[in-house]
C-alpha cells in the first residue's frame, strides 16, 4: 500500500503545526521523518508518527523547548535540548557544527536531554551537502547486552558518517547491534525463529524466540539483542559492544547526559543524547583531489569482482539515493494499520486527512 | 615458553640500533612492539620481529626517513612518512595531535606512505595518558571482501579509541574484519575448519578451508576474510564493510595516500596509511565530571548481570591492563620458532643474544 509523497508531506506539516510547532519546525520534523521513507528505512519513517504523537501529547516531548548552549568553543558546543523534539535539537546542533567547521575546520556538538532523532544519516548528509565530512551518533534505550552479559546496558546506538563523493555520497548509517529492534519485531510478527547469535533471554542464554525477546525488552525484564558481531567473542561481538560504548561516550558522557541504561527510565522525559561533528576535509589537503580519491575508491569497490550469484556491490548510501530518486516525486509505502492510526490522530487534532491509499 | 621482559627489551633496542635507528628511535619501536606482548596481543608483538627484519633489510622500511608535514592547521596535519618505520611516524603524528589538542581542543593527523604500526591502542593511550580522548586507525593490505564481493578491497583496517576512566582506561582496539588474519593462520596451523561466515574462496563462495583462504590471500588469488558482521547482510556484514571504508577514508583518502587495495602492491614500499586524533574532552564540559561519568558507566557495565555460565564482564582495555601489570616486570610468552629466528637475526647483525627461555 502506498501514499503520495507530496500529500504525506503536507499532512505531516499540518499535523506538527497542530501540536504547536512553528511552520519552520514542522517542516524540519517532516523532512527528517519522510527522508526515512524515501530511503526505504520504514522503521524510522511515517510509521513513527504514532509514537511521536504519544510522546508529544504526553508531554515527554516539550513542544516549546529551545536548545540551549551550555558550553562552547570555536570547535565545539554542548547543548541542553530541554526535552525538545529530537529532530529540532539535532538540526540546530548539526548546523552549529557545520558553521564551526567552516570557520575553524571542525565542529563537534554534543546534545543531552533530547528525544528520538529519526535517521542518523539525515544529519551527516546536511554536512556532506556543505562539502564536509559529517558524523552523527545517538544513544537509545538500552536493549543490547554486553558480551557475556544478560542485562541490556547500551542501546541500538547508531553511528553514521557521510563523505562527499561522486556519483553518490558515501553515507554509512548503522546501529551497533547485530540488528535493530525493528527486525526482531518483524520476526515476531511472522512467527519466525530468530537466527542464532542474535539475542539472549533474561538469563543470558542464547534465545531464538522473537516474541519472548521482544516482550522482555518491552517489560525491561532482562535479556536483549546482541551487539554487532553477535553473542560471545567468536564472531567479534566484543567489537560491536565496544562501538556501542563509544556512541554513549560521545553522545551521553561528554554531554553530561544519560547513558543508554538510564534512557526511558524516568516518566516525563526520555533523556536521549546525540553527537554531531562536521569536518572540513580541506584542512588535510586539496579538496578536489581528496573527493576524487574517495569517488575512485568507491567505484573500484563497486566494480570489483562479485561473489557467485550476486551481480552488484553497493557502497553505503547508493541504494538509498536510488530509492529516493524514485520516491521523492512519487509515492512511499505505508501499512494499513499505520494509515488507520494516522486517520485517528487527524480526527483528534482536527486536521484534514487527505491521504488516499494508492 | 617465556622470556624475561627486561631482557627482551634490551635485545630489541640493541637490534634496532644495529639496523641504524637512533637509541631514541629504537626505544620507541621496542616499546610499541613489546606493549603488544604485555597486552597479550601476540600477533603484533615480538613475533613480528622477523617480518620487520625483512622489511628493514629489504629497504621497504627506510631507516633514515623523517616524517614531513605537507599540510598543517591549528587542529590538523597531513604527514608524508617517506616509508619510515610505522611506529616512528605514528608516535610523531600522535604527539603532534596531542600538542594541537592541548592548544586548540582537538588535533587530527593523517599519515601516508608509512609501514605497519603495531597495535593501534599504543597511540590512543598516548592521548589518554595526557587526559585526552585518543583515536587511531590504520589501513593494511586488502584481505577483506566487500559484502557480496569475492575480491579483497579493504584491509583488516583497525579502529581504536581510548578514553580516560578509573580504574581502567576505556581502550577499544579492533579490526573491522570478523577476525584478524592471524586468527585464520591459527585455524590453518591446527587443521581446524573455519566457522561459517568468516571467509570466501576465490569465487566468493563461503569457505571453511583455512589453508585455502590463507594461501589465496598470500598469492593475492582472490577471496578473503568477511567484514565484522560476517558474509552477506543477515548478521550486519555490510556494517563492518562500511567501517573498513571509513578507516580507509581517514587514513588513506584524506592523506592523499594509497587505499588498502593498493597497499603492498608495489615493490619497495607498503604504502600503509594511518590516522590519529586527540580530543580534549574538556571543551564539552567539566573534565572531572565527564571522566567520573565514564568511570561510572563502565563500572555499571562490569557490575551488570552476567549470562549463565559467565562470571565476569570485561570492558575494553581492562584485560590488557591486568595482563600488563603481571608481565611488565616479569616475562612474556614466545614460541620456539620465533626464538630460533631471533637468534639467527642476532647472528646476522652481530648483536649479543641473551634471551634464555624460562
Coordinates of N, CA, C and O in Angstrom, one line a residue, chain A residues 27 119 123 135 161 167 195 221 231 258 265 275:
Chain A
X27 N 8.2 21.8 9.3 CA 8.9 21.4 8.0 C 10.1 20.5 8.3 O 10.4 19.5 7.6
X119 N 16.5 9.2 11.4 CA 17.6 8.5 10.9 C 18.9 9.4 11.1 O 18.9 10.6 10.8
X123 N 21.4 13.9 9.3 CA 22.3 15.0 9.8 C 23.7 14.9 9.2 O 24.2 16.0 8.8
X135 N 29.4 13.5 10.9 CA 29.4 12.4 11.8 C 28.2 12.6 12.7 O 27.9 13.7 13.1
X161 N 28.2 8.3 9.2 CA 29.2 9.1 8.7 C 28.9 9.3 7.2 O 28.6 8.4 6.5
X167 N 29.4 9.3 -8.0 CA 28.1 10.0 -8.1 C 27.2 9.9 -6.9 O 26.1 10.4 -6.9
X195 N 17.6 -16.0 14.0 CA 18.8 -16.7 13.7 C 19.6 -16.8 15.0 O 19.5 -16.0 15.9
X221 N 12.5 -6.8 31.3 CA 12.6 -7.9 32.2 C 14.0 -8.7 32.1 O 14.1 -9.7 32.6
X231 N 26.7 -12.9 19.8 CA 26.9 -13.2 21.2 C 28.4 -13.7 21.3 O 29.0 -14.2 20.4
X258 N 22.3 11.3 30.0 CA 22.1 10.0 30.5 C 22.6 8.9 29.5 O 22.3 9.0 28.3
X265 N 13.9 5.7 31.6 CA 13.7 5.1 32.9 C 12.9 6.0 33.8 O 12.5 5.6 34.9
X275 N 25.3 13.1 19.3 CA 26.6 13.7 19.0 C 26.7 14.0 17.5 O 26.2 13.2 16.7

